[in-house]
CSV table of C-alpha atoms and ligand atoms in Angstrom, one decimal:
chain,number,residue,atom,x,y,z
A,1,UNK,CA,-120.8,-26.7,25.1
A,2,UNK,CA,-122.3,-29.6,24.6
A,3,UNK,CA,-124.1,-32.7,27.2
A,4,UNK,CA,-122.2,-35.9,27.2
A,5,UNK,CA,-124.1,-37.0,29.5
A,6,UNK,CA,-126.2,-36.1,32.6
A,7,UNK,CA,-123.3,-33.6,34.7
A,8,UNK,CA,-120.8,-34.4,31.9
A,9,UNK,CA,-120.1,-32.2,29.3
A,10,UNK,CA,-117.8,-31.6,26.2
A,11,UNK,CA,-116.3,-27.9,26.2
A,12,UNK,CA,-113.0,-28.0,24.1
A,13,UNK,CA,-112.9,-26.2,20.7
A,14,UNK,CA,-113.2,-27.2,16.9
A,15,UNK,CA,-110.4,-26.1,15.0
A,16,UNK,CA,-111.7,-26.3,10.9
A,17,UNK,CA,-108.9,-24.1,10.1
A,18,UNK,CA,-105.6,-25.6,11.1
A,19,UNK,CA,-103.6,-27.5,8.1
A,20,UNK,CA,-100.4,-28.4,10.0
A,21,UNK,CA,-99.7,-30.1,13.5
A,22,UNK,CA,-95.7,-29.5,15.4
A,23,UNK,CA,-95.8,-28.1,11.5
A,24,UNK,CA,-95.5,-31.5,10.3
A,25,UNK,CA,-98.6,-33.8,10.4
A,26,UNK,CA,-100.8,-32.5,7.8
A,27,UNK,CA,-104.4,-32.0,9.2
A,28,UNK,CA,-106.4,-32.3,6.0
A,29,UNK,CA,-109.8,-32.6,7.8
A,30,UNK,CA,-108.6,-30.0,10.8
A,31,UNK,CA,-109.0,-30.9,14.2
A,32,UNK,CA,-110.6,-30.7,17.4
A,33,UNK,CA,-108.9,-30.0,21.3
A,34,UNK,CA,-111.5,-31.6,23.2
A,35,UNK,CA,-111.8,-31.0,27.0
A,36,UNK,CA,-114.6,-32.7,29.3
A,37,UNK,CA,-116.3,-31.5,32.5
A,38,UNK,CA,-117.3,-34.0,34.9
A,39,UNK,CA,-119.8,-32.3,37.9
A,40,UNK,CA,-119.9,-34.2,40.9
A,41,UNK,CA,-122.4,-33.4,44.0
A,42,UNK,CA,-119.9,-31.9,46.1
A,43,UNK,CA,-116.9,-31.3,43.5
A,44,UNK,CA,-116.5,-30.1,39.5
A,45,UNK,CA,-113.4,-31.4,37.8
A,46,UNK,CA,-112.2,-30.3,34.0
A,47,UNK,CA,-110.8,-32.9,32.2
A,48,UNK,CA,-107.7,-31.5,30.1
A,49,UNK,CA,-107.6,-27.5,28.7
A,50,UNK,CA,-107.8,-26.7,24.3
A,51,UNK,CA,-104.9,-25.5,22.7
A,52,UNK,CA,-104.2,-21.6,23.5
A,53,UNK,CA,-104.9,-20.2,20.1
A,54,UNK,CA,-108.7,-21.6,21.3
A,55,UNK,CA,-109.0,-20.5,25.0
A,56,UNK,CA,-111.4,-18.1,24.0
A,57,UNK,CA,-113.8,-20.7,23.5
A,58,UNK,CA,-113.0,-23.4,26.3
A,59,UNK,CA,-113.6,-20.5,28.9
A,60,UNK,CA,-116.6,-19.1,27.2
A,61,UNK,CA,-117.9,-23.1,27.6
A,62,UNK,CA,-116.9,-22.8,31.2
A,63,UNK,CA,-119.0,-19.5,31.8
A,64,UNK,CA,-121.9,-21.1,30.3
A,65,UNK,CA,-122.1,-23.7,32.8
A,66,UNK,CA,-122.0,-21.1,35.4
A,67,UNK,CA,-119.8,-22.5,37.9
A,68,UNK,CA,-118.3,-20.3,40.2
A,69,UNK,CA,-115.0,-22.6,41.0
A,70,UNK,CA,-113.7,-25.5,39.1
A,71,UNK,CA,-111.8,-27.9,41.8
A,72,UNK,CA,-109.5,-29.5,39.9
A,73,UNK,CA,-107.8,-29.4,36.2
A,74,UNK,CA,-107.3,-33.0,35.5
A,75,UNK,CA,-104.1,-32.9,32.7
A,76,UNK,CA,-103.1,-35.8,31.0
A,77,UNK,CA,-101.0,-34.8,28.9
A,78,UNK,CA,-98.3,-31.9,28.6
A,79,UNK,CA,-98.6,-31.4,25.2
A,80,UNK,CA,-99.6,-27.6,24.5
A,81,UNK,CA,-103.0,-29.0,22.4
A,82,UNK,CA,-104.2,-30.0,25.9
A,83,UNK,CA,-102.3,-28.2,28.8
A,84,UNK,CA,-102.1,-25.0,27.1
A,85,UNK,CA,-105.1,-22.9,28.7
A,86,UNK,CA,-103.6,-24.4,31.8
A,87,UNK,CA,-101.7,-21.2,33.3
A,88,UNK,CA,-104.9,-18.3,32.1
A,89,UNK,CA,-107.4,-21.2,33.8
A,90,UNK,CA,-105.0,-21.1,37.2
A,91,UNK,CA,-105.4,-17.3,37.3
A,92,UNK,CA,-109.6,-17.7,36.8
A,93,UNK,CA,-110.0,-20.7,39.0
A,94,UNK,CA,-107.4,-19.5,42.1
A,95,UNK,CA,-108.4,-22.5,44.1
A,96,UNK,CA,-107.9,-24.9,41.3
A,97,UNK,CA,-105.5,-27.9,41.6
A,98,UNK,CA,-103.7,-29.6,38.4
A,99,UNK,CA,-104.6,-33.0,38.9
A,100,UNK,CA,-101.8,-35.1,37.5
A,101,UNK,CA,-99.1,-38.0,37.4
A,102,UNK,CA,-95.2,-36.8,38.7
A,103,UNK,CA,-94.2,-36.8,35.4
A,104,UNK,CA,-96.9,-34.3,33.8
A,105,UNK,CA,-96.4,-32.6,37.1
A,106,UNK,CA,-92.6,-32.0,35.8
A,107,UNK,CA,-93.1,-31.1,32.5
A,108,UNK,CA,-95.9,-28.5,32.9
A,109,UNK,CA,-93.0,-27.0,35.7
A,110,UNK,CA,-90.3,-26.7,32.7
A,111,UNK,CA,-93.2,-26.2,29.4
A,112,UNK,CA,-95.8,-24.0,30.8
A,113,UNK,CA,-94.3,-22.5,34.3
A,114,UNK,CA,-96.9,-23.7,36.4
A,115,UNK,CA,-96.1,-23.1,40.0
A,116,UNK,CA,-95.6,-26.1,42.3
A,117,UNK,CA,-98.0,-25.4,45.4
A,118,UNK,CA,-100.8,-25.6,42.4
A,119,UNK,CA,-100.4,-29.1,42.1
A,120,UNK,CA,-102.3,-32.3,43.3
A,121,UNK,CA,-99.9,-35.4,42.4
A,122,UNK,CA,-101.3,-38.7,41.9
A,123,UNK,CA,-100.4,-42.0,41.0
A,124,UNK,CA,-101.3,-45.1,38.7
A,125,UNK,CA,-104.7,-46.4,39.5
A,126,UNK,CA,-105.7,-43.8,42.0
A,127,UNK,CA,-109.0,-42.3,42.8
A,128,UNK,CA,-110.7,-38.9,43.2
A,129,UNK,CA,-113.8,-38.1,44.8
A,130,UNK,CA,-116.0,-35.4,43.3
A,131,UNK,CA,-118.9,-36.6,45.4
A,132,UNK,CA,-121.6,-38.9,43.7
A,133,UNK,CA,-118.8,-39.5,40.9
A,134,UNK,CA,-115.4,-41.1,40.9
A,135,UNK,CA,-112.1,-40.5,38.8
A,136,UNK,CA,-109.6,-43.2,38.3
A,137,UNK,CA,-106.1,-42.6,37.0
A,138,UNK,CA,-104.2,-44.0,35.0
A,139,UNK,CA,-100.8,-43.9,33.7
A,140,UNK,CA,-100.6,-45.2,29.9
A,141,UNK,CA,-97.3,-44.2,28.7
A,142,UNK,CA,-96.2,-43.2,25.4
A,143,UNK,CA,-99.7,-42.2,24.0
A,144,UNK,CA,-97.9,-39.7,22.9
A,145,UNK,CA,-95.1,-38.8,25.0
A,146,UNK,CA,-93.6,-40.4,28.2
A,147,UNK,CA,-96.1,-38.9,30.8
A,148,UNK,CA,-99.6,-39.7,29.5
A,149,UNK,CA,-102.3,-40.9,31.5
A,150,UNK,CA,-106.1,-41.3,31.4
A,151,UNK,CA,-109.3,-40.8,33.5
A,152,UNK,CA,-111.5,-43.5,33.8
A,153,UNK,CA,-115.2,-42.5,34.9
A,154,UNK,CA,-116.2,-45.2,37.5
A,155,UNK,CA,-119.4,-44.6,37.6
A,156,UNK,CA,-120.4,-43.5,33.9
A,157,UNK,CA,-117.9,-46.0,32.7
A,158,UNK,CA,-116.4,-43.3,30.5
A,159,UNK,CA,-112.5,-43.7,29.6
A,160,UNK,CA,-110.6,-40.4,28.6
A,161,UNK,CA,-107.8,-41.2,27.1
A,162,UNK,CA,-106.3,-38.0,26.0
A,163,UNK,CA,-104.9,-38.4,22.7
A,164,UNK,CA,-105.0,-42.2,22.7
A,165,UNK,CA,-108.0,-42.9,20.4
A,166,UNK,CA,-107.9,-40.1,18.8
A,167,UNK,CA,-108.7,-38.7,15.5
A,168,UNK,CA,-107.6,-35.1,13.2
A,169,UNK,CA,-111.3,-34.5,12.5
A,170,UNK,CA,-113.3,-30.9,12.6
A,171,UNK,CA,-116.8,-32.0,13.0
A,172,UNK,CA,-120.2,-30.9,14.4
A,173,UNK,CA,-120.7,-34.9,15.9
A,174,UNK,CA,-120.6,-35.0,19.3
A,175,UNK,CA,-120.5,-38.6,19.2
A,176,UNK,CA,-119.0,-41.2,16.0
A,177,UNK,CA,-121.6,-41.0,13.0
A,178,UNK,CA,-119.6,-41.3,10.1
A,179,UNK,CA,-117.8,-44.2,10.6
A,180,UNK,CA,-115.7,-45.0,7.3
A,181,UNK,CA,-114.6,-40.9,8.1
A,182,UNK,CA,-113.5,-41.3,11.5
A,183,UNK,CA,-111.5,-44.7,10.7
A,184,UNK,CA,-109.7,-43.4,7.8
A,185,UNK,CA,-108.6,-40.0,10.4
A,186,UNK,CA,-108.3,-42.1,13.6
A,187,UNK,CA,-106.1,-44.4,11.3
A,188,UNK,CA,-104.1,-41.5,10.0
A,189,UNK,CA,-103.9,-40.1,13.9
A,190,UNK,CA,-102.6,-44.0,14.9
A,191,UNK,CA,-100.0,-43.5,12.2
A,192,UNK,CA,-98.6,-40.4,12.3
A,193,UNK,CA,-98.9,-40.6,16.3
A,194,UNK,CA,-99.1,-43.8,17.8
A,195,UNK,CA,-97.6,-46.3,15.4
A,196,UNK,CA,-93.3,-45.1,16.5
A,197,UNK,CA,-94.9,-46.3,20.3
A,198,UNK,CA,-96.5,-49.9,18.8
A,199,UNK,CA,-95.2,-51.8,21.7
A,200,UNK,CA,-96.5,-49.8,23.9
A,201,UNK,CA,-99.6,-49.0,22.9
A,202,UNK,CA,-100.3,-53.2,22.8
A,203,UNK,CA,-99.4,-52.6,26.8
A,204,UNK,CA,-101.9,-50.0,26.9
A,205,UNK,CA,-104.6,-51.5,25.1
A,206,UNK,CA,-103.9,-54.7,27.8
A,207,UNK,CA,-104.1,-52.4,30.5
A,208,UNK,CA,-107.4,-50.4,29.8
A,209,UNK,CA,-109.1,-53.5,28.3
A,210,UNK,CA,-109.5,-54.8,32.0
A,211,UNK,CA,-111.9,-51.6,32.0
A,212,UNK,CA,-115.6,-52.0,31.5
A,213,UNK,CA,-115.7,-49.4,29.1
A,214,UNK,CA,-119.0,-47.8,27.8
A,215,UNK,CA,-117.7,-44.7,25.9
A,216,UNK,CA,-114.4,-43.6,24.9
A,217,UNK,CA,-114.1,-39.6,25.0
A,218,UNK,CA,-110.9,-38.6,23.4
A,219,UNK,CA,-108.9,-35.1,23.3
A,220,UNK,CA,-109.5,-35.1,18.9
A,221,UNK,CA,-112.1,-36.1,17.1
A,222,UNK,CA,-115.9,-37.4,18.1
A,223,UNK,CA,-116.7,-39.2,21.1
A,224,UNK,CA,-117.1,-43.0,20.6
A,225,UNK,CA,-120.3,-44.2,22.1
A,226,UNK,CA,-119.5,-47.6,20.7
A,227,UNK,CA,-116.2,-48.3,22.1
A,228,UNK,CA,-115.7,-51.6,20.2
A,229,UNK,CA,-115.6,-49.2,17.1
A,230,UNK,CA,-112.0,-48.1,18.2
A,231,UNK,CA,-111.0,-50.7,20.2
A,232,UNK,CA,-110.8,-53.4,17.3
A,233,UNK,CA,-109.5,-51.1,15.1
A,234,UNK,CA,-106.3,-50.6,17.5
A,235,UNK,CA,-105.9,-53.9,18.0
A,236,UNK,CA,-105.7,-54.8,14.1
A,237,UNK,CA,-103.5,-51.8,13.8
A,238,UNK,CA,-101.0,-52.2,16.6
A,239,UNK,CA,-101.3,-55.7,16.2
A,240,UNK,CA,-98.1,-57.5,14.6
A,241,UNK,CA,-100.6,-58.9,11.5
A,242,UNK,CA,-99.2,-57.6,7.8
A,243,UNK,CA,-100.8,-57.3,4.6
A,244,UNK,CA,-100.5,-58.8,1.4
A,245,UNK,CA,-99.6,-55.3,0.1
A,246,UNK,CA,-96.6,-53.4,-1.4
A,247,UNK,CA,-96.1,-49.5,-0.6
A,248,UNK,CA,-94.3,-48.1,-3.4
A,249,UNK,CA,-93.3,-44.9,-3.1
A,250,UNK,CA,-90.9,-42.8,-5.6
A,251,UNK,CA,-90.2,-39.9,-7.0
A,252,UNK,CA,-88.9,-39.5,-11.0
A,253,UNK,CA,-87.6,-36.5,-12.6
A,254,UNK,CA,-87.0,-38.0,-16.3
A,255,UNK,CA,-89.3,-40.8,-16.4
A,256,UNK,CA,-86.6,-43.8,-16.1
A,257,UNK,CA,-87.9,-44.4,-12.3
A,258,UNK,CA,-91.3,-43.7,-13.2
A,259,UNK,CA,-90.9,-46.3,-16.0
A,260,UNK,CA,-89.5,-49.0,-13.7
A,261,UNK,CA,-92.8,-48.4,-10.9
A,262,UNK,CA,-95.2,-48.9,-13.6
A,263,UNK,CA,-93.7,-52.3,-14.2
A,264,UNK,CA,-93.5,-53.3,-10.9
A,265,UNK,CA,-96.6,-52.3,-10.0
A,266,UNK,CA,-98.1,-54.1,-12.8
A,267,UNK,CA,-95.7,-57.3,-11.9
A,268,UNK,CA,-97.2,-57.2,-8.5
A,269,UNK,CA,-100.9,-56.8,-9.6
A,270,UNK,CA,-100.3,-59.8,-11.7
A,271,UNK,CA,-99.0,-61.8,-9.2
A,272,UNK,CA,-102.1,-61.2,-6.7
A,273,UNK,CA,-100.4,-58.5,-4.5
A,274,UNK,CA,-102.4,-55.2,-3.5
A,275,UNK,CA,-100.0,-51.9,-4.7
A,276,UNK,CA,-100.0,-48.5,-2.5
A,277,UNK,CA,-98.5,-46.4,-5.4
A,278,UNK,CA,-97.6,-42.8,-3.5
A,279,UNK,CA,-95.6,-39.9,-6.1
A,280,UNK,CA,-93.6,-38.4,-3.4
A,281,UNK,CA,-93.8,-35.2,-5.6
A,282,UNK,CA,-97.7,-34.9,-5.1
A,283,UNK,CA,-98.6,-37.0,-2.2
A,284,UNK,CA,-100.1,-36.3,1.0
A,285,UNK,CA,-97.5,-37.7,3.4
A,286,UNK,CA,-100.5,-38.6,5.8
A,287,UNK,CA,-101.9,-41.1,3.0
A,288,UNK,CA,-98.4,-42.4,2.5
A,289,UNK,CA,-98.0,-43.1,6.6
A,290,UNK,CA,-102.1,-44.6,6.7
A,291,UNK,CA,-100.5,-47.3,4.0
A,292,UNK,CA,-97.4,-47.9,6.2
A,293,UNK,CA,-99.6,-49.3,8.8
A,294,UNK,CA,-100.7,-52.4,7.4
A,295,UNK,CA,-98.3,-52.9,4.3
A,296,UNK,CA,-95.9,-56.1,4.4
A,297,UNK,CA,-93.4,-54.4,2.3
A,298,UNK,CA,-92.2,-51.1,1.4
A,299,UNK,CA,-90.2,-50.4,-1.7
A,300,UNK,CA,-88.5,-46.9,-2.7
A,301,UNK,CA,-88.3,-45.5,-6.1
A,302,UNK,CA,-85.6,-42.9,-6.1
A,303,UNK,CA,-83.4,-41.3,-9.3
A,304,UNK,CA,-79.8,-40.7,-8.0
A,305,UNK,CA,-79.5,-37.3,-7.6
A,306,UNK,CA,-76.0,-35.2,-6.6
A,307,UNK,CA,-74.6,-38.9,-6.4
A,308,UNK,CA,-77.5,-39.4,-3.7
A,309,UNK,CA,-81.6,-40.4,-3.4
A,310,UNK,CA,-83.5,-37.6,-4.6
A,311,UNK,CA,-84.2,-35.8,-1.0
A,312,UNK,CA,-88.2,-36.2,-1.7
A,313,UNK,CA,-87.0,-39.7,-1.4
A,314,UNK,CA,-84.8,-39.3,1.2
A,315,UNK,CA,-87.3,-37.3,3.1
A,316,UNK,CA,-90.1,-40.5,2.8
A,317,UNK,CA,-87.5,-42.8,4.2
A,318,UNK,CA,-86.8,-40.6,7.1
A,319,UNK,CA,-90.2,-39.9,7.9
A,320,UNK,CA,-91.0,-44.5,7.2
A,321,UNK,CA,-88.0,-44.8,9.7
A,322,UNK,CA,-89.3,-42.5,12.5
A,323,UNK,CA,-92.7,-43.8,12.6
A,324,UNK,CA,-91.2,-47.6,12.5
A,325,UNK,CA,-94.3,-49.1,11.0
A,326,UNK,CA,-94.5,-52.8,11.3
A,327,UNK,CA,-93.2,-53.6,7.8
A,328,UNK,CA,-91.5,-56.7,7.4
A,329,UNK,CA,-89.4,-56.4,3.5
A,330,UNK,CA,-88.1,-53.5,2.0
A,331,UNK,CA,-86.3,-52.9,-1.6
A,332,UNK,CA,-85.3,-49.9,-3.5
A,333,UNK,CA,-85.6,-49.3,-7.5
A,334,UNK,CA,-84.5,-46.2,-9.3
A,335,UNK,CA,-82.2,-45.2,-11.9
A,336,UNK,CA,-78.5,-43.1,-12.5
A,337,UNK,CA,-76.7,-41.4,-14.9
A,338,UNK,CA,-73.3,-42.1,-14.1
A,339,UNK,CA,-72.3,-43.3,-10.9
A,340,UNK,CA,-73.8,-42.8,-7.1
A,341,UNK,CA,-74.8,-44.2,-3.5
A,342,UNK,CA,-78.5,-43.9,-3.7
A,343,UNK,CA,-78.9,-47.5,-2.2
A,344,UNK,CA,-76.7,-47.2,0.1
A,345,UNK,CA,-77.7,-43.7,1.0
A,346,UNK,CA,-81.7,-44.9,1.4
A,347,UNK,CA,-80.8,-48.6,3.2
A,348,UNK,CA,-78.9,-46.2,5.8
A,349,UNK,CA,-82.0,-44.3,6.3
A,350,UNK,CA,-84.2,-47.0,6.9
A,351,UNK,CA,-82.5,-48.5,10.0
A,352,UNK,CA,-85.1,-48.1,12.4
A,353,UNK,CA,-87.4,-50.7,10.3
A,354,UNK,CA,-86.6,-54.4,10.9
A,355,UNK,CA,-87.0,-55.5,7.8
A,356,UNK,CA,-85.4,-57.9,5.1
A,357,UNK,CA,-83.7,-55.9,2.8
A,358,UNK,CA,-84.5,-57.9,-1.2
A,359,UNK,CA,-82.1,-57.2,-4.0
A,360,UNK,CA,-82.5,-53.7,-5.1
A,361,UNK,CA,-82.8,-52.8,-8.8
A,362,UNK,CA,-81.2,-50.1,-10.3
A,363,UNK,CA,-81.0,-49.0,-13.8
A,364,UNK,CA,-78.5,-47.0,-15.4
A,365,UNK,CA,-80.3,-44.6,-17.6
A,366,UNK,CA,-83.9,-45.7,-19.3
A,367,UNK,CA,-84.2,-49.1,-18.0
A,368,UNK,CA,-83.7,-52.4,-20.8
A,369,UNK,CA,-85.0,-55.9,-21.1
A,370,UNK,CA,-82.8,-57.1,-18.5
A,371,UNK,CA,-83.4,-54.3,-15.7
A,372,UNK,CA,-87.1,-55.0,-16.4
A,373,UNK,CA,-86.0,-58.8,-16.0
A,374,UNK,CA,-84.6,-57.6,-12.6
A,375,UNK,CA,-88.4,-56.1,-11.6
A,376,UNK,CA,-89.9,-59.2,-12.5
A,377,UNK,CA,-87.5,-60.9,-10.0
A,378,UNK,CA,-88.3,-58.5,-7.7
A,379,UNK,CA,-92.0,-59.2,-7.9
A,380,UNK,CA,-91.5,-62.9,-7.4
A,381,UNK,CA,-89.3,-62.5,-4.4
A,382,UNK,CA,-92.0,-60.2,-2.5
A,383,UNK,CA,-94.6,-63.0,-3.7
A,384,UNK,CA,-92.1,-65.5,-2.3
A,385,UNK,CA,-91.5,-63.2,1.2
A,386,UNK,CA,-95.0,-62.9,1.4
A,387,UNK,CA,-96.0,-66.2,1.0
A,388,UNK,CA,-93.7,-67.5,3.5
A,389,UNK,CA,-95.0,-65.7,6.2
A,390,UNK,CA,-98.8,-67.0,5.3
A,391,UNK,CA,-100.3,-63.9,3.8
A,392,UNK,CA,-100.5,-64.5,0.2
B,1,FEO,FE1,-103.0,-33.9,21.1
B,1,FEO,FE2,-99.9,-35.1,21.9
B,1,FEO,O1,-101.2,-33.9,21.7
């Protein structure tokens, strides 16, 4: 348990251990379930739960502040990270209300079986009285799921935004002090989290920037004392600005595919274009989704495989297509043996994307002169796309 500041106070849980989130994301650096009490002069309120597998510690927090009665259990989100110690808090705190939006409200009902009468239900912009401090809702949906809202701290000027800002980092820092570390995981969090919900996270960013904001306290990851930090960093990310860069991501079983990357990549290099070369057979899918959020074009290196992509491939695409990054072009290189629909199979995949689709390349076999011809085509068309949209 930790002082924010004077009667506010950080008492989620650090979690250095856990490797996987909805065992998916991968959470190189961990993560942290952060919850936040806010002690007014005549009421206490605790500003989201920690995940359950860390209860131990959110109550133990809770002890330490030695209140008797916690008045409300502000929940901004349903998601088990943050609602979770919900129902053992209810039994603890009888006289506790769950402070939320109608939505929340519903999916705590159906997720974690909280009773009705426990409820206080408010709406967008309302406020809540502790005393000599203030709470402000508000809804900011799709930060990560339909029902999110925030807190905003009238009198502190503290937002918390619940996972919105957020970062996958286990760390001692309170507040932000390693700043190149908590971009590259807050970027990673925006990609693998926020970046399928860009439009609305533009609406949200709008919406809370009418906020005088002094600190942003998020539910993973350190406490921004310098909001600007964060703020800027959103915008450029949700923002619909590209890159002059090419994410190339591929997988080769004999080499032909592998051959046909190295050219490219060297084809783009020449021609003044930053390459974000992933091996889907070794890569950290995290990195692979960081690079999706700034990257103008994607291309995907695939053998044909069982007359389809190789499914490492496949997978990539899949995973491009549900987090809908804002990449603009998109081509596919790779190699068969005989026959097959691996172009067809990986274009299908990659619906969700509005891109332009350039003129794949595929070689049959080790690729010749005139497939390596075909690469250097390639290159100059990305140059060309990239050009005519101002960034090269
Ligand atoms: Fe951190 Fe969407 O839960």
């Amino acid at each position: 348990m930790r002082q924010i500041k004077p009667n506010i106070y950080a008492v989620g849980a650090i979690d250095w251990d856990r490797r996987l989130f909805d065992e998916l994301i991968p959470l190189p650096e961990g993560t942290t379930y952060n919850a936040y009490v806010v002690k007014g002069s005549d009421k206490v309120a605790l500003l989201d739960t920690v995940d359950p597998t860390k209860s131990e510690v959110l109550m133990s927090n809770l002890m330490a502040l030695g209140f008797d009665d916690v008045d409300y259990i502000v929940s901004h989100h349903a998601e088990q990270d943050h609602s979770g110690t919900i129902p053992a808090l209810l039994l603890l705190y009888p006289n506790a209300k769950v402070v939320t939006n109608a939505k929340c409200k519903a999916m705590l009902i159906d997720l974690l079986h909280v009773e009705e009468d426990r409820f206080l239900t408010i709406t967008d912009g309302q406020t809540l009285s502790l005393g000599d401090k203030t709470l402000q809702f508000f809804d900011i949906p799709w930060v990560h799921w339909p029902e999110t809202m925030c807190t905003y701290l009238q009198e502190d000027r503290i937002l918390f935004p619940c996972d919105f800002f957020g970062s996958h980092l286990a760390t001692s820092d309170l507040f932000v002090k390693d700043e190149p570390l908590v971009y590259e995981s807050a970027k990673r969090y925006y990609a693998e989290i926020m970046m399928p919900f860009r439009p609305a996270i533009r609406k949200n960013l709008e919406k809370i920037g009418k906020l005088k904001i002094d600190m942003i306290a998020p539910s993973h990851g350190p406490v921004y004392d310098k909001p600007e930090f964060i703020l800027n960093a959103y915008r450029d990310w949700a923002g619909d600005a590209v890159k002059n860069e090419v994410v190339l991501a591929y997988v080769s079983m004999h080499e032909s595919t592998k051959q046909m990357v190295e050219h490219l990549t060297d084809a783009l290099i020449e021609r003044g274009i930053t390459v974000r070369q992933f091996n889907l057979a070794v890569t950290d899918l995290g990195k692979l989704a960081i690079a999706l959020v700034d990257a103008a074009t994607i291309v995907l290196g695939s053998p044909t495989v069982l007359t389809g992509a190789h499914p490492k491939t496949a997978y990539a695409a899949l995973v491009a297509n549900a987090l809908r990054p804002k990449t603009k072009f998109a081509s596919i290189i790779g190699s068969l043996s005989w026959s097959g629909k691996m172009v067809e199979q990986l274009t299908g995949l990659i619906a969700n994307l509005k891109v332009e689709v350039i003129e794949p390349v595929v070689a049959k076999g080790q690729p010749k002169d005139e497939d390596f011809a075909a690469l250097d085509r390639l290159a100059d068309q990305i140059l060309a796309k990239h050009k005519q949209i101002g960034i090269a």
